[in-house]
Short mmCIF file of C-alpha atoms in Angstrom, two decimals:
data_model
loop_
_atom_site.label_atom_id
_atom_site.label_comp_id
_atom_site.label_asym_id
_atom_site.label_seq_id
_atom_site.Cartn_x
_atom_site.Cartn_y
_atom_site.Cartn_z
CA MET A 26 67.16 25.81 -8.00
CA PHE A 27 65.08 23.76 -10.43
CA LEU A 28 61.87 25.63 -9.54
CA ASN A 29 63.60 29.01 -9.81
CA THR A 30 64.82 28.22 -13.33
CA LEU A 31 61.28 27.52 -14.67
CA THR A 32 59.89 30.34 -16.80
CA PRO A 33 56.19 31.28 -17.29
CA LYS A 34 56.32 29.77 -20.76
CA PHE A 35 56.90 26.37 -19.17
CA TYR A 36 53.73 26.72 -17.09
CA VAL A 37 51.74 27.82 -20.15
CA ALA A 38 53.00 24.80 -22.09
CA LEU A 39 52.34 22.46 -19.15
CA THR A 40 48.76 23.59 -18.53
CA GLY A 41 47.97 23.75 -22.23
CA THR A 42 49.26 20.23 -22.83
CA SER A 43 47.34 18.93 -19.80
CA SER A 44 44.18 20.58 -21.05
CA LEU A 45 44.66 19.12 -24.52
CA ILE A 46 45.28 15.59 -23.23
CA SER A 47 42.33 15.66 -20.82
CA GLY A 48 40.15 17.04 -23.60
CA LEU A 49 41.12 14.18 -25.90
CA ILE A 50 40.41 11.68 -23.11
CA LEU A 51 37.02 13.32 -22.53
CA ILE A 52 36.11 13.11 -26.23
CA PHE A 53 37.14 9.47 -26.42
CA GLU A 54 35.26 8.59 -23.20
CA TRP A 55 32.11 10.32 -24.46
CA TRP A 56 32.29 8.55 -27.82
CA TYR A 57 32.85 5.17 -26.15
CA PHE A 58 29.94 5.77 -23.74
CA ARG A 59 27.60 6.78 -26.57
CA LYS A 60 28.49 3.65 -28.54
CA TYR A 61 28.80 0.98 -25.85
CA GLY A 62 26.96 2.46 -22.88
CA THR A 63 29.88 2.28 -20.42
CA SER A 64 33.08 4.09 -19.56
CA PHE A 65 36.26 2.76 -21.22
CA ILE A 66 38.41 3.49 -18.17
CA GLU A 67 35.84 1.86 -15.88
CA GLN A 68 35.59 -1.19 -18.12
CA VAL A 69 39.38 -1.61 -18.28
CA SER A 70 39.58 -1.24 -14.51
CA VAL A 71 36.89 -3.86 -13.92
CA SER A 72 38.22 -6.25 -16.55
CA HIS A 73 41.93 -6.13 -15.67
CA LEU A 74 42.36 -4.74 -12.18
CA ARG A 75 39.44 -6.43 -10.43
CA PRO A 76 40.58 -10.01 -11.22
CA LEU A 77 44.03 -9.12 -9.82
CA LEU A 78 42.34 -8.01 -6.59
CA GLY A 79 40.37 -11.27 -6.32
CA GLY A 80 36.99 -10.17 -7.72
CA VAL A 81 34.83 -11.91 -10.32
CA ASP A 82 33.22 -10.10 -13.23
CA ASN A 83 29.65 -11.13 -13.93
CA ASN A 84 28.78 -8.49 -16.48
CA SER A 85 29.39 -10.75 -19.45
CA SER A 86 27.03 -13.39 -18.11
CA ASN A 87 24.39 -10.84 -17.18
CA ASN A 88 24.29 -9.57 -20.73
CA SER A 89 23.15 -12.88 -22.23
CA ASN A 90 19.64 -13.24 -23.61
CA SER A 91 17.09 -15.09 -21.51
CA SER A 92 15.45 -16.85 -24.45
CA ASN A 93 15.05 -16.62 -28.20
CA GLY A 94 11.30 -16.39 -27.78
CA ASP A 95 11.49 -13.07 -25.97
CA SER A 96 13.82 -11.66 -28.64
CA ASP A 97 11.30 -12.62 -31.29
CA SER A 98 8.70 -10.49 -29.54
CA ASN A 99 10.44 -7.44 -31.02
CA ARG A 100 8.75 -8.30 -34.30
CA GLN A 101 5.27 -7.84 -32.89
CA SER A 102 3.57 -4.64 -33.93
CA VAL A 103 1.71 -3.14 -30.98
CA SER A 104 0.37 0.28 -30.20
CA GLU A 105 2.87 2.19 -28.07
CA CYS A 106 0.54 4.10 -25.79
CA LYS A 107 -2.70 2.16 -25.83
CA VAL A 108 -4.64 2.55 -22.59
CA TRP A 109 -5.97 -0.68 -21.08
CA ARG A 110 -8.70 -1.36 -18.58
CA ASN A 111 -7.12 -2.20 -15.21
CA PRO A 112 -8.11 -5.84 -14.53
CA LEU A 113 -7.71 -5.25 -10.77
CA ASN A 114 -9.55 -1.94 -10.60
CA LEU A 115 -11.21 -1.07 -7.31
CA PHE A 116 -14.89 -0.33 -6.60
CA ARG A 117 -15.82 3.33 -6.80
CA GLY A 118 -18.35 3.42 -3.99
CA ALA A 119 -16.74 0.94 -1.59
CA GLU A 120 -13.09 1.90 -2.10
CA TYR A 121 -12.39 5.02 -4.16
CA ASN A 122 -15.13 7.11 -2.51
CA ARG A 123 -14.10 5.99 0.97
CA TYR A 124 -10.59 7.24 0.23
CA THR A 125 -12.06 10.59 -0.78
CA TRP A 126 -14.16 10.79 2.41
CA VAL A 127 -11.10 10.15 4.59
CA THR A 128 -8.43 12.22 2.80
CA GLY A 129 -10.44 14.77 0.83
CA ARG A 130 -8.46 13.85 -2.29
CA GLU A 131 -9.85 12.55 -5.56
CA PRO A 132 -8.02 9.32 -6.50
CA LEU A 133 -9.43 9.27 -10.05
CA THR A 134 -8.84 11.84 -12.75
CA TYR A 135 -11.51 13.10 -15.11
CA TYR A 136 -9.67 11.52 -18.02
CA ASP A 137 -9.69 8.13 -16.30
CA MET A 138 -13.40 8.31 -15.45
CA ASN A 139 -14.22 9.45 -18.97
CA LEU A 140 -12.46 6.36 -20.35
CA SER A 141 -14.54 4.22 -17.99
CA ALA A 142 -17.72 5.87 -19.25
CA GLN A 143 -16.70 5.02 -22.81
CA ASP A 144 -16.03 1.41 -21.77
CA HIS A 145 -19.45 1.14 -20.15
CA GLN A 146 -21.15 2.46 -23.27
CA THR A 147 -19.21 -0.04 -25.38
CA PHE A 148 -19.82 -3.10 -23.20
CA PHE A 149 -23.26 -2.43 -21.70
CA THR A 150 -25.26 -0.84 -24.53
CA CYS A 151 -26.42 -1.81 -28.00
CA ASP A 152 -28.47 -0.30 -30.83
CA SER A 153 -31.75 -1.91 -29.71
CA ASP A 154 -31.72 -0.40 -26.21
CA HIS A 155 -34.31 2.20 -27.20
CA LEU A 156 -36.87 -0.59 -27.57
CA ARG A 157 -36.69 -1.33 -23.82
CA PRO A 158 -37.45 1.59 -21.48
CA ALA A 159 -35.05 0.50 -18.72
CA ASP A 160 -32.14 0.00 -21.12
CA ALA A 161 -32.88 3.35 -22.75
CA ILE A 162 -32.56 5.03 -19.35
CA MET A 163 -29.31 3.22 -18.63
CA GLN A 164 -27.94 4.21 -22.04
CA LYS A 165 -28.27 7.83 -20.94
CA ALA A 166 -27.02 7.07 -17.44
CA TRP A 167 -23.67 5.79 -18.68
CA ARG A 168 -23.13 9.14 -20.43
CA GLU A 169 -24.01 11.15 -17.32
CA ARG A 170 -21.08 12.88 -15.62
CA ASN A 171 -22.74 13.54 -12.26
CA PRO A 172 -22.50 10.43 -10.02
CA GLN A 173 -25.76 11.16 -8.22
CA ALA A 174 -27.58 11.56 -11.54
CA ARG A 175 -26.27 8.15 -12.63
CA ILE A 176 -27.42 6.50 -9.41
CA SER A 177 -30.87 8.12 -9.69
CA ALA A 178 -31.19 6.90 -13.28
CA ALA A 179 -30.30 3.35 -12.19
CA HIS A 180 -33.04 3.43 -9.53
CA GLU A 181 -35.48 4.77 -12.10
CA ALA A 182 -34.61 1.89 -14.47
CA LEU A 183 -35.33 -0.62 -11.72
CA GLU A 184 -38.64 1.04 -10.82
CA ILE A 185 -39.82 0.75 -14.42
CA ASN A 186 -39.26 -2.98 -14.23
CA GLU A 187 -41.55 -3.19 -11.22
CA ILE A 188 -44.52 -2.12 -13.37
CA ARG A 189 -46.48 -5.10 -14.52
CA SER A 190 -47.75 -5.22 -18.05
CA ARG A 191 -51.11 -6.73 -18.81
CA VAL A 192 -51.65 -8.78 -21.95
CA GLU A 193 -55.18 -9.60 -23.09
CA VAL A 194 -55.57 -13.26 -23.98
CA PRO A 195 -59.14 -14.13 -25.22
CA LEU A 196 -59.75 -17.72 -24.19
CA ILE A 197 -63.55 -17.65 -24.46
CA ALA A 198 -65.49 -15.49 -26.85
CA SER A 199 -67.62 -13.99 -24.08
CA SER A 200 -64.76 -13.34 -21.59
CA THR A 201 -61.23 -12.02 -21.35
CA ILE A 202 -58.50 -13.28 -19.02
CA TRP A 203 -55.74 -10.88 -18.00
CA GLU A 204 -52.28 -12.45 -17.88
CA ILE A 205 -49.90 -10.66 -15.59
CA LYS A 206 -46.25 -10.81 -16.71
CA LEU A 207 -43.25 -9.33 -14.87
CA LEU A 208 -40.67 -7.58 -17.06
CA PRO A 209 -37.08 -8.83 -16.68
CA LYS A 210 -34.87 -6.91 -14.26
CA CYS A 211 -32.25 -4.50 -15.63
CA ALA A 212 -28.85 -6.06 -14.92
CA THR A 213 -26.85 -2.97 -15.89
CA ALA A 214 -28.75 -0.87 -13.33
CA TYR A 215 -27.65 -3.26 -10.58
CA ILE A 216 -24.08 -3.06 -11.91
CA LEU A 217 -24.04 0.73 -11.63
CA LEU A 218 -25.46 0.65 -8.09
CA ALA A 219 -22.97 -2.01 -7.02
CA GLU A 220 -20.06 -0.03 -8.43
CA GLU A 221 -20.99 3.45 -7.27
CA GLU A 222 -23.68 3.42 -4.55
CA ALA A 223 -22.60 0.47 -2.39
CA THR A 224 -20.31 1.67 0.42
CA THR A 225 -18.96 -1.76 1.36
CA ILE A 226 -17.81 -4.80 -0.58
CA ALA A 227 -20.55 -6.89 1.06
CA GLU A 228 -23.25 -4.52 -0.23
CA ALA A 229 -21.68 -4.55 -3.68
CA GLU A 230 -21.68 -8.35 -3.67
CA LYS A 231 -25.41 -8.47 -2.87
CA LEU A 232 -26.20 -6.13 -5.75
CA PHE A 233 -23.97 -8.09 -8.13
CA LYS A 234 -25.80 -11.28 -7.19
CA GLN A 235 -29.08 -9.62 -8.15
CA ALA A 236 -27.44 -8.43 -11.35
CA LEU A 237 -26.28 -11.99 -12.04
CA LYS A 238 -29.82 -13.32 -11.72
CA ALA A 239 -31.13 -10.73 -14.16
CA GLY A 240 -28.16 -10.89 -16.52
CA ASP A 241 -28.20 -14.69 -16.74
CA GLY A 242 -31.86 -14.63 -17.82
CA CYS A 243 -31.23 -12.01 -20.48
CA TYR A 244 -28.19 -13.94 -21.74
CA ARG A 245 -30.14 -17.18 -22.14
CA ARG A 246 -32.98 -15.46 -24.02
CA SER A 247 -30.65 -13.59 -26.37
CA GLN A 248 -28.60 -16.75 -26.94
CA GLN A 249 -31.64 -18.45 -28.45
CA LEU A 250 -32.37 -15.48 -30.73
CA GLN A 251 -28.86 -14.44 -31.76
CA HIS A 252 -29.13 -16.02 -35.25
CA HIS A 253 -32.35 -14.19 -36.16
CA GLY A 254 -30.59 -11.06 -37.34
CA SER A 255 -27.81 -8.56 -36.70
CA GLN A 256 -29.91 -6.73 -34.10
CA TYR A 257 -30.31 -9.90 -32.01
CA GLU A 258 -26.64 -10.72 -32.48
CA ALA A 259 -25.59 -7.31 -31.12
CA GLN A 260 -27.93 -7.76 -28.18
CA HIS A 261 -26.45 -11.17 -27.42
CA ARG A 262 -22.94 -9.74 -27.56
CA ARG A 263 -23.97 -7.03 -25.11
CA ASP A 264 -25.60 -9.58 -22.76
CA THR A 265 -22.44 -11.71 -22.90
CA ASN A 266 -20.27 -8.75 -21.89
CA VAL A 267 -22.65 -7.94 -19.04
CA LEU A 268 -22.64 -11.52 -17.74
CA VAL A 269 -18.85 -11.86 -17.90
CA TYR A 270 -18.38 -8.53 -16.14
CA ILE A 271 -20.79 -9.49 -13.35
CA LYS A 272 -19.18 -12.87 -12.73
CA ARG A 273 -15.69 -11.36 -12.73
CA ARG A 274 -16.69 -8.68 -10.22
CA LEU A 275 -18.38 -11.29 -8.02
CA ALA A 276 -15.11 -13.23 -7.99
CA MET A 277 -13.27 -10.04 -7.04
CA CYS A 278 -15.77 -9.44 -4.21
CA ALA A 279 -15.08 -12.94 -2.91
CA ARG A 280 -11.34 -12.25 -3.09
CA ARG A 281 -11.75 -8.97 -1.18
CA LEU A 282 -13.85 -10.66 1.51
CA GLY A 283 -11.24 -13.35 2.10
CA ARG A 284 -12.93 -16.21 0.26
CA THR A 285 -9.94 -16.71 -2.02
CA ARG A 286 -10.53 -20.35 -2.96
CA GLU A 287 -14.09 -19.54 -3.96
CA ALA A 288 -12.78 -16.63 -6.05
CA VAL A 289 -10.26 -18.90 -7.80
CA LYS A 290 -13.00 -21.40 -8.66
CA MET A 291 -15.25 -18.66 -10.05
CA MET A 292 -12.44 -17.29 -12.20
CA ARG A 293 -11.51 -20.71 -13.55
CA ASP A 294 -15.14 -21.47 -14.39
CA LEU A 295 -15.50 -18.11 -16.11
CA MET A 296 -12.37 -18.65 -18.22
CA LYS A 297 -13.64 -22.09 -19.26
CA GLU A 298 -17.10 -20.80 -20.12
CA PHE A 299 -15.85 -17.82 -22.14
CA PRO A 300 -12.32 -18.71 -23.34
CA LEU A 301 -12.31 -16.17 -26.18
CA LEU A 302 -13.05 -13.08 -24.05
CA SER A 303 -9.45 -12.12 -23.27
CA MET A 304 -10.17 -8.38 -23.21
CA PHE A 305 -11.03 -8.54 -19.48
CA ASN A 306 -7.63 -10.15 -18.66
CA ILE A 307 -9.20 -12.45 -16.09
CA HIS A 308 -6.00 -14.49 -15.92
CA GLU A 309 -4.32 -11.58 -14.09
CA ASN A 310 -7.01 -11.73 -11.39
CA LEU A 311 -6.45 -15.48 -11.21
CA LEU A 312 -2.68 -15.10 -10.85
CA GLU A 313 -3.07 -12.69 -7.95
CA ALA A 314 -5.53 -14.98 -6.15
CA LEU A 315 -3.30 -18.03 -6.66
CA LEU A 316 -0.32 -16.14 -5.26
CA GLU A 317 -2.40 -15.32 -2.20
CA LEU A 318 -3.02 -19.05 -1.76
CA GLN A 319 0.73 -19.67 -2.36
CA ALA A 320 -0.26 -22.17 -5.06
CA TYR A 321 2.95 -21.60 -7.01
CA ALA A 322 2.58 -24.69 -9.18
CA ASP A 323 -0.82 -23.43 -10.39
CA VAL A 324 0.69 -19.99 -10.98
CA GLN A 325 3.39 -21.57 -13.14
CA ALA A 326 0.72 -23.44 -15.12
CA VAL A 327 -1.16 -20.20 -15.82
CA LEU A 328 2.07 -18.45 -16.85
CA ALA A 329 2.92 -21.30 -19.22
CA LYS A 330 -0.31 -20.55 -21.06
CA TYR A 331 -0.27 -16.75 -21.08
CA ASP A 332 3.46 -15.86 -21.05
CA ASP A 333 3.61 -16.59 -24.76
CA ILE A 334 5.29 -14.72 -27.58
CA SER A 335 1.99 -14.32 -29.46
CA LEU A 336 0.20 -12.72 -26.49
CA PRO A 337 0.68 -9.18 -25.18
CA LYS A 338 2.86 -8.90 -22.10
CA SER A 339 2.06 -7.10 -18.87
CA ALA A 340 3.82 -6.25 -15.62
CA THR A 341 1.83 -8.99 -13.89
CA ILE A 342 3.07 -11.63 -16.33
CA CYS A 343 6.74 -10.53 -16.34
CA TYR A 344 7.13 -9.84 -12.63
CA THR A 345 5.23 -12.97 -11.56
CA ALA A 346 7.58 -15.05 -13.73
CA ALA A 347 10.52 -13.25 -12.09
CA LEU A 348 9.09 -13.91 -8.62
CA LEU A 349 8.77 -17.64 -9.26
CA LYS A 350 12.38 -17.89 -10.45
CA ALA A 351 13.62 -15.71 -7.61
CA ARG A 352 11.76 -17.90 -5.11
CA ALA A 353 14.00 -20.85 -6.02
CA VAL A 354 17.23 -19.07 -5.00
CA SER A 355 16.35 -15.94 -2.98
CA ASP A 356 16.44 -17.54 0.50
CA LYS A 357 20.14 -18.42 0.10
CA PHE A 358 21.26 -15.56 -2.15
CA SER A 359 24.13 -13.38 -0.93
CA PRO A 360 25.69 -10.68 -3.11
CA GLU A 361 29.08 -11.11 -1.40
CA ALA A 362 29.12 -14.85 -2.02
CA ALA A 363 27.89 -14.38 -5.59
CA SER A 364 30.72 -11.90 -6.31
CA ARG A 365 33.31 -14.41 -5.06
CA ARG A 366 32.10 -17.61 -6.71
CA GLY A 367 29.93 -16.25 -9.53
CA LEU A 368 26.25 -16.88 -10.16
CA SER A 369 24.85 -20.39 -10.36
CA THR A 370 22.55 -21.40 -13.22
CA ALA A 371 19.41 -20.96 -11.12
CA GLU A 372 20.59 -17.54 -9.87
CA MET A 373 21.43 -16.52 -13.44
CA ASN A 374 17.92 -17.48 -14.56
CA ALA A 375 16.41 -15.45 -11.72
CA VAL A 376 18.56 -12.40 -12.52
CA GLU A 377 17.70 -12.61 -16.23
CA ALA A 378 13.98 -12.86 -15.36
CA ILE A 379 14.29 -9.75 -13.18
CA HIS A 380 16.13 -7.89 -15.95
CA ARG A 381 13.40 -8.90 -18.41
CA ALA A 382 10.68 -7.64 -16.07
CA VAL A 383 12.50 -4.38 -15.36
CA GLU A 384 13.02 -3.76 -19.07
CA PHE A 385 9.30 -4.18 -19.65
CA ASN A 386 8.32 -1.84 -16.80
CA PRO A 387 11.19 -0.07 -15.02
CA HIS A 388 8.92 1.73 -12.53
CA VAL A 389 7.81 -1.33 -10.54
CA PRO A 390 10.99 -1.96 -8.45
CA LYS A 391 10.81 1.39 -6.65
CA TYR A 392 7.29 0.58 -5.45
CA LEU A 393 8.17 -3.00 -4.49
CA LEU A 394 11.27 -1.82 -2.61
CA GLU A 395 9.15 0.95 -1.03
CA MET A 396 11.39 3.69 -2.39
CA LYS A 397 8.22 5.46 -3.58
CA SER A 398 4.86 5.67 -1.83
CA LEU A 399 1.88 3.87 -3.34
CA ILE A 400 -1.48 5.40 -4.19
CA LEU A 401 -4.78 3.81 -5.18
CA PRO A 402 -4.45 2.33 -8.69
CA PRO A 403 -6.41 4.01 -11.49
CA GLU A 404 -9.22 2.36 -13.44
CA HIS A 405 -7.07 2.39 -16.59
CA ILE A 406 -3.38 1.68 -16.99
CA LEU A 407 -0.72 2.28 -19.58
CA LYS A 408 1.42 -0.76 -20.15
CA ARG A 409 5.08 -0.17 -19.30
CA GLY A 410 4.06 3.05 -17.57
CA ASP A 411 3.87 4.31 -14.00
CA SER A 412 0.13 3.62 -13.82
CA GLU A 413 0.69 -0.09 -14.52
CA ALA A 414 3.50 -0.19 -11.95
CA ILE A 415 1.18 1.23 -9.28
CA ALA A 416 -1.61 -1.20 -10.17
CA TYR A 417 0.79 -4.16 -9.98
CA ALA A 418 2.61 -3.20 -6.79
CA PHE A 419 -0.64 -2.28 -4.99
CA PHE A 420 -1.77 -5.92 -5.06
CA HIS A 421 1.49 -7.86 -5.42
CA LEU A 422 3.79 -6.19 -2.88
CA ALA A 423 2.54 -8.60 -0.19
CA HIS A 424 3.35 -11.59 -2.40
CA TRP A 425 6.96 -10.42 -2.87
CA LYS A 426 7.34 -9.85 0.88
CA ARG A 427 6.04 -13.34 1.57
CA VAL A 428 8.88 -14.94 -0.45
CA GLU A 429 11.98 -14.80 1.74
CA GLY A 430 14.85 -12.89 0.13
CA ALA A 431 12.96 -12.01 -3.07
CA LEU A 432 13.07 -8.27 -2.44
CA ASN A 433 16.75 -8.49 -1.49
CA LEU A 434 17.53 -10.21 -4.79
CA LEU A 435 15.49 -7.58 -6.64
CA HIS A 436 17.32 -4.79 -4.81
CA CYS A 437 20.74 -6.20 -5.74
CA THR A 438 20.06 -6.85 -9.42
CA TRP A 439 17.35 -4.62 -10.91
CA GLU A 440 19.59 -1.66 -11.74
CA GLY A 441 21.81 -3.90 -13.86
CA THR A 442 19.11 -3.72 -16.54
CA PHE A 443 20.09 -0.16 -17.37
CA ARG A 444 23.68 -1.17 -18.08
CA MET A 445 22.38 -3.53 -20.77
CA ILE A 446 20.12 -0.87 -22.27
CA PRO A 447 21.95 2.47 -22.15
CA TYR A 448 19.52 4.09 -24.59
CA PRO A 449 16.08 2.51 -23.95
CA LEU A 450 14.22 5.11 -26.00
CA GLU A 451 16.21 4.19 -29.10
CA LYS A 452 16.89 0.47 -28.81
CA GLY A 453 15.42 -2.30 -26.67
CA HIS A 454 16.92 -5.62 -25.63
CA LEU A 455 14.06 -8.11 -25.20
CA PHE A 456 11.18 -5.76 -26.01
CA TYR A 457 10.50 -2.76 -28.17
CA PRO A 458 12.28 0.48 -27.26
CA TYR A 459 10.62 2.15 -24.30
CA PRO A 460 7.73 4.37 -25.54
CA ILE A 461 8.39 8.09 -25.32
CA CYS A 462 4.73 8.99 -24.72
CA THR A 463 4.24 7.13 -21.42
CA GLU A 464 4.99 10.09 -19.16
CA THR A 465 2.38 12.32 -20.81
CA ALA A 466 -0.30 9.61 -20.76
CA ASP A 467 0.44 8.70 -17.13
CA ARG A 468 0.04 12.31 -16.06
CA GLU A 469 -3.49 12.20 -17.49
CA LEU A 470 -4.32 8.92 -15.75
CA LEU A 471 -2.81 9.60 -12.32
CA PRO A 472 -3.94 12.26 -9.82
CA SER A 473 -2.05 15.52 -9.55
CA PHE A 474 -0.79 14.88 -6.00
CA HIS A 475 1.22 11.88 -7.23
CA GLU A 476 4.74 12.42 -8.57
CA VAL A 477 4.80 10.53 -11.85
CA SER A 478 7.76 8.22 -12.30
CA VAL A 479 9.69 8.59 -15.54
CA TYR A 480 12.15 6.18 -17.14
CA PRO A 481 15.33 6.14 -15.01
CA LYS A 482 17.92 8.11 -16.92
CA LYS A 483 21.34 6.45 -17.09
CA GLU A 484 23.83 8.62 -15.21
CA LEU A 485 27.14 9.59 -16.81
CA PRO A 486 30.08 7.46 -15.60
CA PHE A 487 32.39 8.99 -13.01
CA PHE A 488 35.41 9.07 -15.32
CA ILE A 489 33.57 11.17 -17.91
CA LEU A 490 32.66 13.71 -15.24
CA PHE A 491 36.20 13.57 -13.86
CA THR A 492 37.89 14.12 -17.24
CA ALA A 493 35.42 16.91 -18.03
CA GLY A 494 36.32 18.66 -14.77
CA LEU A 495 40.04 18.07 -15.32
CA CYS A 496 39.87 19.44 -18.86
CA SER A 497 38.00 22.54 -17.74
CA PHE A 498 40.34 23.16 -14.81
CA THR A 499 43.55 22.80 -16.86
CA ALA A 500 42.12 24.95 -19.66
CA MET A 501 41.38 27.69 -17.12
CA LEU A 502 44.90 27.40 -15.73
CA ALA A 503 46.36 27.65 -19.24
CA LEU A 504 44.32 30.78 -19.95
CA LEU A 505 45.31 32.44 -16.65
CA THR A 506 48.98 31.53 -17.13
CA HIS A 507 48.95 33.05 -20.61
CA GLN A 508 47.29 36.25 -19.41
CA PHE A 509 49.18 36.65 -16.10
CA PRO A 510 52.44 34.73 -16.49
CA GLU A 511 54.38 36.36 -13.61
CA LEU A 512 51.59 36.07 -11.06
CA MET A 513 50.78 32.48 -12.04
CA GLY A 514 54.50 31.62 -11.86
CA VAL A 515 54.60 32.84 -8.26
CA PHE A 516 51.50 30.80 -7.44
CA ALA A 517 52.94 27.70 -9.16
CA LYS A 518 56.26 27.98 -7.27
CA ALA A 519 54.41 28.43 -3.98
CA PHE A 520 52.19 25.44 -4.72
CA LEU A 521 55.09 23.19 -5.69
CA SER A 522 57.08 24.32 -2.65
CA THR A 523 54.18 23.45 -0.40
CA LEU A 524 53.70 20.14 -2.20
CA PHE A 525 57.37 19.10 -1.78
CA ALA A 526 57.71 20.45 1.76
CA PRO A 527 57.00 17.05 3.41
CA VAL A 528 59.57 15.40 1.11
CA ASN A 529 62.21 18.01 2.01
CA PHE A 530 61.44 17.56 5.70
CA VAL A 531 61.93 13.79 5.46
CA MET A 532 65.19 14.25 3.52
CA GLU A 533 66.57 16.62 6.19
CA LYS A 534 65.75 14.11 8.93
CA VAL A 535 67.43 11.31 6.99
CA GLU A 536 70.57 13.46 6.50
CA SER A 537 70.73 14.22 10.20
CA ILE A 538 70.45 10.53 11.17
CA LEU A 539 72.70 8.85 8.59
CA PRO A 540 76.50 9.41 8.61
CA SER A 541 77.69 11.95 6.11
CA SER A 542 80.10 9.50 4.47
CA LEU A 543 77.31 6.93 3.91
CA TRP A 544 74.96 9.55 2.56
CA HIS A 545 77.75 10.74 0.23
CA GLN A 546 78.23 7.22 -1.11
CA LEU A 547 74.46 6.78 -1.66
CA THR A 548 74.19 10.03 -3.57
CA ARG A 549 77.09 8.96 -5.79
CA ILE A 550 75.32 5.65 -6.54
#
């Protein structure tokens, strides 16, 4: 009788009111999400209902800052999309070209190789190269785009050095003695051949050793003459860059060939000999080699020196620091146990270190957790970008796997970073806001067959989507009820009848079982 007495106006008022209320809830939820980065209904549920059910909320502790020093790094002014030389770049002939021979794909883009050519011209040439025939040839070789033309020019530069020059030295008035003097070898020619012509690491190492012999001689000669003028000073600077590059690549050859301790010694000696040349980032090579040796105390000592507020950060620095802190707790970490008892101090430090690393470069976890496939790292990287994530994970994935439970801890905690930073492009937490230009620059650095990773977008909370759907549905019902009141009334009565049918069935069964007098007394009560 109650359903039959309802008029279409009631249904119009009901659906309209429901649509209005759900719309207001949607507007409030959207405003709260935009301001605080979380759903109000979800937050109230977690804060008030979860403790009643026996859970522990760790969000408040996860949102604390790891250190004041990292917060102060926001005041540093750095270039957003500066491209850096990859300190762990591979060898073109022995590694990149072999990949091309096997797969038929080019692992390096033209943009990346063009940046390398500019680096070579900056580091390996100077204004006085035209005075030496071999260096003049190499100056042109570094500008050459064709790889075979570069290799041919390097051979030509070495052949010129094989020509002996004769100098007349009159010792006696009636005679002349010819002094034969061998011109110094061209170190940069050996570098080019080791990088591009050698097909194995062992061949590259032999060529780099010859380059070291030639480069060391040139460095010692220019060191004695560097104060004689700006021309000699520029030549000495060039010879220093050449020598540092050769020694660093020799250490990398030793690391590739399994002589890790020898590589560590070479890197340490190089950093002591040239402490001011930080542009090559040799400490990142050293960190990777020390992790291979599992010398975690030495790794911590290197981090203590280079993980400083005044120095630029990198994925290697941030994620290695996170790995060391995760190593202390990862073997016993359990998300179920942590949710019951809360996080210990050591676990909190590890989680904060992971959040710090993920904020700096959010693309790394997917490669470490093998959610995305790896490719060969490029010769240049963009800090905080996908290219840096590939370069880091390519060499450090094995180190994370070696630490028991480290990847499990990373898997359980890394996404919590995005709850702390709902709008990373506008406001950062421990670092500057995430640069907008990284995706475009990474597409230039990475090959076309690779799907470039972009900053993980924070998904809308469930309750916002739910209220949006509820508002839309009730608004549509209100419109249909207003346009077709009789038809919608029939549908509403049929729906309510179907909805209450189980209740009516249960009531009929209860009436049939209970005595009529008892049921009459209950209804009166």
